[in-house]
C-alpha positions as a LaTeX table, in Angstrom:
\begin{tabular}{lrrr}
\hline
Residue & $x$ (\AA) & $y$ (\AA) & $z$ (\AA) \\
\hline
Met1 & 0.00 & 0.00 & 0.00 \\
Lys2 & 2.82 & 2.39 & 0.87 \\
Arg3 & 4.50 & 1.70 & $-2.46$ \\
Asp4 & 1.21 & 2.27 & $-4.32$ \\
Leu5 & 0.70 & 5.62 & $-2.58$ \\
Arg6 & 4.31 & 6.58 & $-3.24$ \\
Arg7 & 3.83 & 5.84 & $-6.93$ \\
Ile8 & 0.63 & 7.90 & $-7.02$ \\
Phe9 & 2.28 & 10.82 & $-5.22$ \\
Asp10 & 5.23 & 10.60 & $-7.61$ \\
Lys11 & 2.99 & 10.85 & $-10.67$ \\
Ser12 & 0.81 & 13.53 & $-9.08$ \\
Phe13 & 3.79 & 15.63 & $-8.00$ \\
Lys14 & 5.19 & 15.83 & $-11.52$ \\
Val15 & 1.88 & 16.89 & $-13.02$ \\
Cys16 & 1.14 & 19.29 & $-10.16$ \\
Cys17 & 4.50 & 21.01 & $-10.62$ \\
Leu18 & 3.56 & 21.69 & $-14.23$ \\
Val19 & 0.06 & 22.87 & $-13.28$ \\
Val20 & 1.34 & 25.17 & $-10.52$ \\
Thr21 & 3.99 & 26.63 & $-12.83$ \\
Leu22 & 1.34 & 27.44 & $-15.43$ \\
Ile23 & $-0.97$ & 28.98 & $-12.83$ \\
Val24 & 1.79 & 31.11 & $-11.33$ \\
Gly25 & 2.65 & 32.27 & $-14.82$ \\
Val26 & $-0.97$ & 33.26 & $-15.49$ \\
Ile27 & $-1.20$ & 35.10 & $-12.14$ \\
Ser28 & 2.02 & 36.97 & $-12.91$ \\
Leu29 & 0.63 & 38.06 & $-16.26$ \\
Leu30 & $-2.57$ & 39.25 & $-14.58$ \\
Asp31 & $-0.54$ & 41.30 & $-12.10$ \\
Val32 & 1.47 & 42.84 & $-14.91$ \\
Ala33 & $-1.78$ & 43.70 & $-16.69$ \\
Gly34 & $-3.05$ & 45.46 & $-13.57$ \\
Tyr35 & $-5.48$ & 42.84 & $-12.29$ \\
Gln36 & $-5.34$ & 42.24 & $-8.53$ \\
Thr37 & $-5.47$ & 38.63 & $-7.31$ \\
Ser38 & $-6.12$ & 37.91 & $-3.64$ \\
Leu39 & $-4.31$ & 35.25 & $-1.62$ \\
Phe40 & $-7.58$ & 33.32 & $-1.33$ \\
Asn41 & $-8.02$ & 33.20 & $-5.10$ \\
Ile42 & $-4.42$ & 32.13 & $-5.57$ \\
Cys43 & $-4.94$ & 29.24 & $-3.12$ \\
Leu44 & $-8.06$ & 28.21 & $-5.01$ \\
Phe45 & $-6.31$ & 28.42 & $-8.38$ \\
Ile46 & $-3.49$ & 26.21 & $-7.13$ \\
Gly47 & $-5.24$ & 23.95 & $-4.60$ \\
Ile48 & $-8.18$ & 22.76 & $-6.69$ \\
Pro49 & $-6.08$ & 21.51 & $-9.66$ \\
Val50 & $-3.62$ & 19.81 & $-7.30$ \\
Val51 & $-6.42$ & 17.93 & $-5.50$ \\
Leu52 & $-8.07$ & 16.97 & $-8.81$ \\
Val53 & $-4.78$ & 15.64 & $-10.20$ \\
Phe54 & $-4.21$ & 13.47 & $-7.12$ \\
Ile55 & $-7.80$ & 12.13 & $-7.23$ \\
Tyr56 & $-7.40$ & 11.32 & $-10.93$ \\
Phe57 & $-4.24$ & 9.27 & $-10.42$ \\
Phe58 & $-5.66$ & 7.58 & $-7.31$ \\
Ile59 & $-8.76$ & 6.42 & $-9.20$ \\
Lys60 & $-6.71$ & 5.42 & $-12.23$ \\
Asp61 & $-4.21$ & 3.43 & $-10.16$ \\
Ser62 & $-6.96$ & 1.72 & $-8.17$ \\
Ser63 & $-8.78$ & 0.69 & $-11.34$ \\
Ile64 & $-5.59$ & $-0.86$ & $-12.72$ \\
Asn65 & $-4.91$ & $-2.87$ & $-9.56$ \\
Asp66 & $-8.45$ & $-3.96$ & $-8.74$ \\
Thr67 & $-10.40$ & $-4.24$ & $-11.99$ \\
Ile68 & $-8.53$ & $-5.00$ & $-15.17$ \\
Tyr69 & $-6.37$ & $-7.67$ & $-13.54$ \\
Asp70 & $-9.41$ & $-9.70$ & $-12.46$ \\
Pro71 & $-9.05$ & $-13.15$ & $-14.14$ \\
Glu72 & $-12.85$ & $-13.54$ & $-14.16$ \\
Leu73 & $-13.02$ & $-10.87$ & $-16.87$ \\
Leu74 & $-11.37$ & $-13.32$ & $-19.25$ \\
Asp75 & $-13.43$ & $-15.72$ & $-21.33$ \\
Glu76 & $-13.05$ & $-19.36$ & $-20.25$ \\
Asn77 & $-12.27$ & $-20.15$ & $-23.91$ \\
Ser78 & $-9.62$ & $-17.48$ & $-24.35$ \\
Gly79 & $-7.09$ & $-20.30$ & $-24.68$ \\
Phe80 & $-4.01$ & $-18.50$ & $-23.41$ \\
Ser81 & $-0.77$ & $-20.43$ & $-23.17$ \\
Ile82 & 2.84 & $-19.60$ & $-22.37$ \\
Ser83 & 5.48 & $-21.50$ & $-24.32$ \\
Tyr84 & 9.03 & $-21.20$ & $-25.62$ \\
Asp85 & 9.66 & $-18.95$ & $-28.63$ \\
Thr86 & 10.17 & $-20.34$ & $-32.10$ \\
Lys87 & 12.53 & $-18.51$ & $-34.45$ \\
Asp88 & 9.57 & $-16.64$ & $-35.98$ \\
Asp89 & 8.15 & $-15.81$ & $-32.53$ \\
Cys90 & 11.49 & $-14.37$ & $-31.48$ \\
Arg91 & 11.76 & $-12.20$ & $-34.59$ \\
Phe92 & 8.16 & $-10.96$ & $-34.27$ \\
Leu93 & 8.55 & $-10.05$ & $-30.59$ \\
Asn94 & 11.94 & $-8.47$ & $-31.09$ \\
Gln95 & 10.71 & $-6.28$ & $-33.95$ \\
Asn96 & 7.90 & $-5.05$ & $-31.70$ \\
Thr97 & 10.39 & $-3.97$ & $-29.05$ \\
Gln98 & 11.82 & $-1.30$ & $-31.34$ \\
Arg99 & 8.93 & 1.11 & $-30.71$ \\
Val100 & 9.58 & 0.83 & $-26.95$ \\
Phe101 & 13.34 & 0.35 & $-26.70$ \\
Gly102 & 14.32 & 3.00 & $-29.26$ \\
Ser103 & 18.11 & 3.31 & $-29.38$ \\
Asp104 & 18.38 & 0.33 & $-26.99$ \\
Phe105 & 16.80 & $-1.92$ & $-29.63$ \\
Ile106 & 18.48 & $-5.32$ & $-30.04$ \\
Asp107 & 19.04 & $-6.42$ & $-33.63$ \\
Asp108 & 16.99 & $-9.44$ & $-34.78$ \\
Ala109 & 20.13 & $-11.41$ & $-35.59$ \\
Val110 & 21.51 & $-10.79$ & $-32.09$ \\
Ala111 & 18.23 & $-11.84$ & $-30.44$ \\
Glu112 & 18.12 & $-15.02$ & $-32.52$ \\
Ser113 & 21.75 & $-15.84$ & $-31.66$ \\
Trp114 & 20.80 & $-15.51$ & $-27.99$ \\
Arg115 & 17.77 & $-17.78$ & $-28.47$ \\
Arg116 & 19.84 & $-20.51$ & $-30.11$ \\
Val117 & 22.09 & $-20.67$ & $-27.03$ \\
Asn118 & 19.16 & $-20.95$ & $-24.59$ \\
Pro119 & 15.79 & $-21.62$ & $-26.29$ \\
Lys120 & 14.19 & $-22.25$ & $-22.87$ \\
Gly121 & 14.94 & $-18.69$ & $-21.79$ \\
Phe122 & 12.59 & $-17.16$ & $-24.39$ \\
Leu123 & 8.92 & $-17.17$ & $-23.36$ \\
Cys124 & 5.85 & $-15.90$ & $-25.18$ \\
Leu125 & 2.13 & $-15.63$ & $-24.44$ \\
Lys126 & $-0.29$ & $-16.76$ & $-27.16$ \\
Asp127 & $-4.05$ & $-17.17$ & $-27.48$ \\
Ser128 & $-5.94$ & $-20.11$ & $-28.98$ \\
Ser129 & $-5.43$ & $-18.66$ & $-32.47$ \\
Lys130 & $-1.66$ & $-18.59$ & $-31.90$ \\
Asn131 & $-1.60$ & $-14.79$ & $-31.85$ \\
Ile132 & 1.28 & $-13.49$ & $-29.73$ \\
Trp133 & 0.32 & $-11.10$ & $-26.93$ \\
Ala134 & 3.49 & $-10.73$ & $-24.89$ \\
Gly135 & 6.99 & $-12.06$ & $-24.45$ \\
Leu136 & 10.10 & $-11.88$ & $-22.31$ \\
Thr137 & 13.60 & $-13.32$ & $-22.22$ \\
Leu138 & 15.72 & $-14.68$ & $-19.38$ \\
Leu139 & 19.48 & $-14.82$ & $-19.93$ \\
Ser140 & 22.31 & $-16.42$ & $-17.97$ \\
Ile141 & 25.50 & $-14.52$ & $-18.77$ \\
Glu142 & 29.11 & $-15.60$ & $-18.21$ \\
Pro143 & 30.24 & $-14.01$ & $-14.89$ \\
Lys144 & 33.04 & $-11.81$ & $-16.24$ \\
Cys145 & 30.84 & $-10.32$ & $-18.97$ \\
Phe146 & 27.94 & $-9.86$ & $-16.57$ \\
Lys147 & 30.21 & $-8.10$ & $-14.08$ \\
Phe148 & 31.03 & $-5.56$ & $-16.81$ \\
Phe149 & 27.30 & $-5.19$ & $-17.51$ \\
Lys150 & 26.35 & $-4.80$ & $-13.83$ \\
Asp151 & 29.01 & $-2.15$ & $-13.42$ \\
Gly152 & 27.68 & $-0.27$ & $-16.45$ \\
Ile153 & 30.86 & $-0.68$ & $-18.50$ \\
Ile154 & 29.03 & $-2.37$ & $-21.39$ \\
Lys155 & 25.45 & $-2.11$ & $-22.66$ \\
Glu156 & 22.97 & $-4.92$ & $-23.23$ \\
Ser157 & 23.55 & $-4.73$ & $-26.98$ \\
Asp158 & 27.26 & $-5.43$ & $-26.34$ \\
Ile159 & 26.49 & $-8.88$ & $-24.91$ \\
Asp160 & 27.62 & $-11.52$ & $-27.41$ \\
Tyr161 & 26.00 & $-14.95$ & $-27.70$ \\
Glu162 & 29.36 & $-16.54$ & $-26.84$ \\
Ser163 & 29.04 & $-14.95$ & $-23.39$ \\
Leu164 & 25.70 & $-16.66$ & $-22.70$ \\
Asn165 & 25.08 & $-19.92$ & $-20.87$ \\
Ser166 & 22.71 & $-22.64$ & $-22.01$ \\
Phe167 & 19.64 & $-23.55$ & $-19.96$ \\
Glu168 & 21.47 & $-26.48$ & $-18.38$ \\
Glu169 & 24.58 & $-24.38$ & $-17.66$ \\
Ser170 & 22.52 & $-21.58$ & $-16.11$ \\
Phe171 & 21.95 & $-23.61$ & $-12.93$ \\
Asp172 & 25.67 & $-23.46$ & $-12.19$ \\
Phe173 & 25.67 & $-19.65$ & $-12.00$ \\
Asn174 & 24.04 & $-17.27$ & $-9.57$ \\
Asp175 & 22.96 & $-14.34$ & $-11.74$ \\
Leu176 & 20.01 & $-14.20$ & $-14.16$ \\
Tyr177 & 18.97 & $-11.30$ & $-16.35$ \\
Ile178 & 15.49 & $-10.56$ & $-17.69$ \\
Thr179 & 15.18 & $-8.57$ & $-20.92$ \\
Leu180 & 13.13 & $-8.07$ & $-24.11$ \\
Ile181 & 9.85 & $-7.66$ & $-22.20$ \\
Ile182 & 7.12 & $-6.58$ & $-24.61$ \\
Val183 & 3.32 & $-6.43$ & $-24.69$ \\
Ile184 & 1.80 & $-6.45$ & $-28.18$ \\
Lys185 & $-0.95$ & $-3.96$ & $-29.02$ \\
Ala186 & $-4.25$ & $-5.77$ & $-28.62$ \\
Pro187 & $-7.99$ & $-5.34$ & $-27.88$ \\
Tyr188 & $-8.61$ & $-3.62$ & $-24.55$ \\
Val189 & $-9.43$ & $-6.47$ & $-22.13$ \\
Arg190 & $-6.83$ & $-8.90$ & $-23.44$ \\
Lys191 & $-4.20$ & $-6.20$ & $-23.76$ \\
Arg192 & $-4.73$ & $-5.27$ & $-20.12$ \\
His193 & $-4.37$ & $-8.90$ & $-19.11$ \\
Ala194 & $-1.35$ & $-9.69$ & $-21.27$ \\
Leu195 & 1.25 & $-8.18$ & $-18.93$ \\
Pro196 & $-0.05$ & $-9.69$ & $-15.64$ \\
Ile197 & $-0.51$ & $-13.11$ & $-17.29$ \\
Met198 & 3.02 & $-12.95$ & $-18.67$ \\
Ile199 & 4.36 & $-11.94$ & $-15.25$ \\
Trp200 & 2.35 & $-14.68$ & $-13.51$ \\
Gly201 & 3.70 & $-17.26$ & $-15.96$ \\
Phe202 & 7.24 & $-15.99$ & $-15.53$ \\
Phe203 & 7.09 & $-16.32$ & $-11.75$ \\
Glu204 & 5.75 & $-19.87$ & $-12.15$ \\
Tyr205 & 8.69 & $-20.55$ & $-14.47$ \\
Leu206 & 11.12 & $-19.19$ & $-11.86$ \\
Lys207 & 9.53 & $-21.26$ & $-9.09$ \\
Lys208 & 9.88 & $-24.36$ & $-11.25$ \\
Asn209 & 13.52 & $-23.78$ & $-12.17$ \\
Tyr210 & 15.26 & $-21.10$ & $-10.10$ \\
Tyr211 & 14.81 & $-20.32$ & $-6.48$ \\
Ser212 & 17.43 & $-20.25$ & $-3.79$ \\
Glu213 & 17.58 & $-23.44$ & $-1.72$ \\
Asn214 & 20.15 & $-25.84$ & $-0.29$ \\
Gly215 & 22.78 & $-23.12$ & $-0.25$ \\
Lys216 & 22.31 & $-22.19$ & $-3.92$ \\
Lys217 & 21.44 & $-18.52$ & $-4.35$ \\
Tyr218 & 19.99 & $-17.02$ & $-7.53$ \\
Thr219 & 19.59 & $-13.30$ & $-8.16$ \\
Leu220 & 17.40 & $-11.84$ & $-10.91$ \\
Tyr221 & 18.45 & $-8.57$ & $-12.56$ \\
Ala222 & 16.42 & $-6.25$ & $-14.78$ \\
Leu223 & 17.07 & $-2.95$ & $-16.55$ \\
Pro224 & 13.94 & $-0.74$ & $-16.82$ \\
Ile225 & 13.88 & 1.53 & $-19.86$ \\
Asn226 & 11.22 & 3.96 & $-18.64$ \\
Gln227 & 9.45 & 5.12 & $-15.47$ \\
Asp228 & 6.55 & 2.68 & $-15.85$ \\
Ser229 & 8.83 & $-0.35$ & $-16.04$ \\
Glu230 & 10.87 & 1.00 & $-13.13$ \\
Asn231 & 7.71 & 1.36 & $-11.02$ \\
Leu232 & 6.75 & $-2.18$ & $-12.00$ \\
Leu233 & 10.04 & $-3.59$ & $-10.71$ \\
Ile234 & 9.76 & $-1.65$ & $-7.45$ \\
Asn235 & 6.21 & $-2.96$ & $-7.06$ \\
Phe236 & 7.52 & $-6.54$ & $-7.25$ \\
Gly237 & 10.19 & $-5.97$ & $-4.63$ \\
Phe238 & 13.24 & $-5.23$ & $-6.77$ \\
Thr239 & 16.04 & $-3.08$ & $-5.33$ \\
Val240 & 18.24 & $-0.69$ & $-7.29$ \\
Tyr241 & 21.77 & $-1.99$ & $-7.89$ \\
Pro242 & 24.41 & 0.37 & $-6.45$ \\
Asn243 & 26.35 & 1.58 & $-9.47$ \\
Leu244 & 27.18 & 5.24 & $-10.03$ \\
Gln245 & 27.28 & 5.65 & $-13.79$ \\
Arg246 & 26.11 & 3.32 & $-16.53$ \\
Lys247 & 26.98 & 3.48 & $-20.20$ \\
Asp248 & 23.31 & 2.89 & $-21.08$ \\
Lys249 & 22.09 & 5.68 & $-18.72$ \\
His250 & 19.59 & 3.34 & $-17.01$ \\
Arg251 & 19.35 & 2.01 & $-13.45$ \\
Leu252 & 19.83 & $-1.70$ & $-12.86$ \\
Tyr253 & 17.54 & $-3.50$ & $-10.37$ \\
Tyr254 & 17.83 & $-6.90$ & $-8.71$ \\
Leu255 & 15.77 & $-9.39$ & $-6.68$ \\
Glu256 & 17.13 & $-12.35$ & $-4.71$ \\
Leu257 & 15.09 & $-15.39$ & $-5.72$ \\
Thr258 & 14.35 & $-16.81$ & $-2.29$ \\
Ser259 & 11.10 & $-18.72$ & $-1.90$ \\
Glu260 & 9.79 & $-15.89$ & 0.30 \\
Asn261 & 10.59 & $-13.20$ & $-2.29$ \\
Leu262 & 9.07 & $-15.25$ & $-5.10$ \\
Glu263 & 5.87 & $-15.87$ & $-3.16$ \\
Arg264 & 5.63 & $-12.20$ & $-2.20$ \\
Ala265 & 6.24 & $-11.02$ & $-5.76$ \\
Ser266 & 3.88 & $-13.52$ & $-7.38$ \\
Ser267 & 1.13 & $-12.52$ & $-4.95$ \\
Arg268 & 1.10 & $-9.11$ & $-6.68$ \\
Val269 & $-0.66$ & $-10.66$ & $-9.69$ \\
Pro270 & $-3.72$ & $-12.92$ & $-9.74$ \\
Asp271 & $-3.55$ & $-16.68$ & $-10.22$ \\
Tyr272 & $-4.17$ & $-17.29$ & $-13.93$ \\
Ser273 & $-3.70$ & $-21.06$ & $-13.76$ \\
Lys274 & $-7.33$ & $-21.66$ & $-14.82$ \\
Lys275 & $-7.03$ & $-19.25$ & $-17.75$ \\
Cys276 & $-3.54$ & $-19.94$ & $-19.06$ \\
Lys277 & $-1.69$ & $-23.18$ & $-19.82$ \\
Leu278 & 2.05 & $-23.39$ & $-19.15$ \\
Asp279 & 3.83 & $-25.33$ & $-21.91$ \\
Ile280 & 7.30 & $-24.95$ & $-20.45$ \\
Asp281 & 8.35 & $-28.51$ & $-19.58$ \\
\hline
\end{tabular}
């Protein structure tokens, strides 16, 4: 709840700063033109918009958390499934990341070279008609290369397929990296469900394969490319990685994959097990 309120205040504060700046500018122009504005009127001019902005974001945020993520809104026959990417799936998803990632876009050939090393690290969400709705990628990177990446010395696009570990090899290393997260444009209800279903499926995948036990510790890293994705990571319990300056200008986050952390994070999304089949054996 505290994190939700903090996110709402963060959004509201930015908009309110803009609104207040505009209002102060208008009041200054009125004073220059000879119109007198009382302190009471100034408080009204500033206070009412600020309150309305906060109410707007509070209602909007509540509707996202409580309504559109309700699994019961999905048709029983929606036929969602999460499976491993094919070559065509990988290319389709990667091409759709360009509109979001911009200059951080990973070339199709690079993404495919990654997939060939670890096909079981590339997941996608499809409906019964085999339309793709979302996708994400989990990489295990050779420790020396990943140390350079964590320290911000190299960018994601600098990671070569020869520095990646296979699915079987990934269990021998502690660090995992999630990337290429994308939600495809889709009709309203399904589009709104695509991200939480993908996240639910991903946490089930992690529980099945990677969580710290018997002395083995796994840590999941992620690099948000905008404020929304950063808020999403914070919401799921990720902590910012302490590095001062990164070549890619982003902030790296991490989450230790203990059973407690996984349960806590997965509880942030509904259980879609009755609406989505996991084909990730």
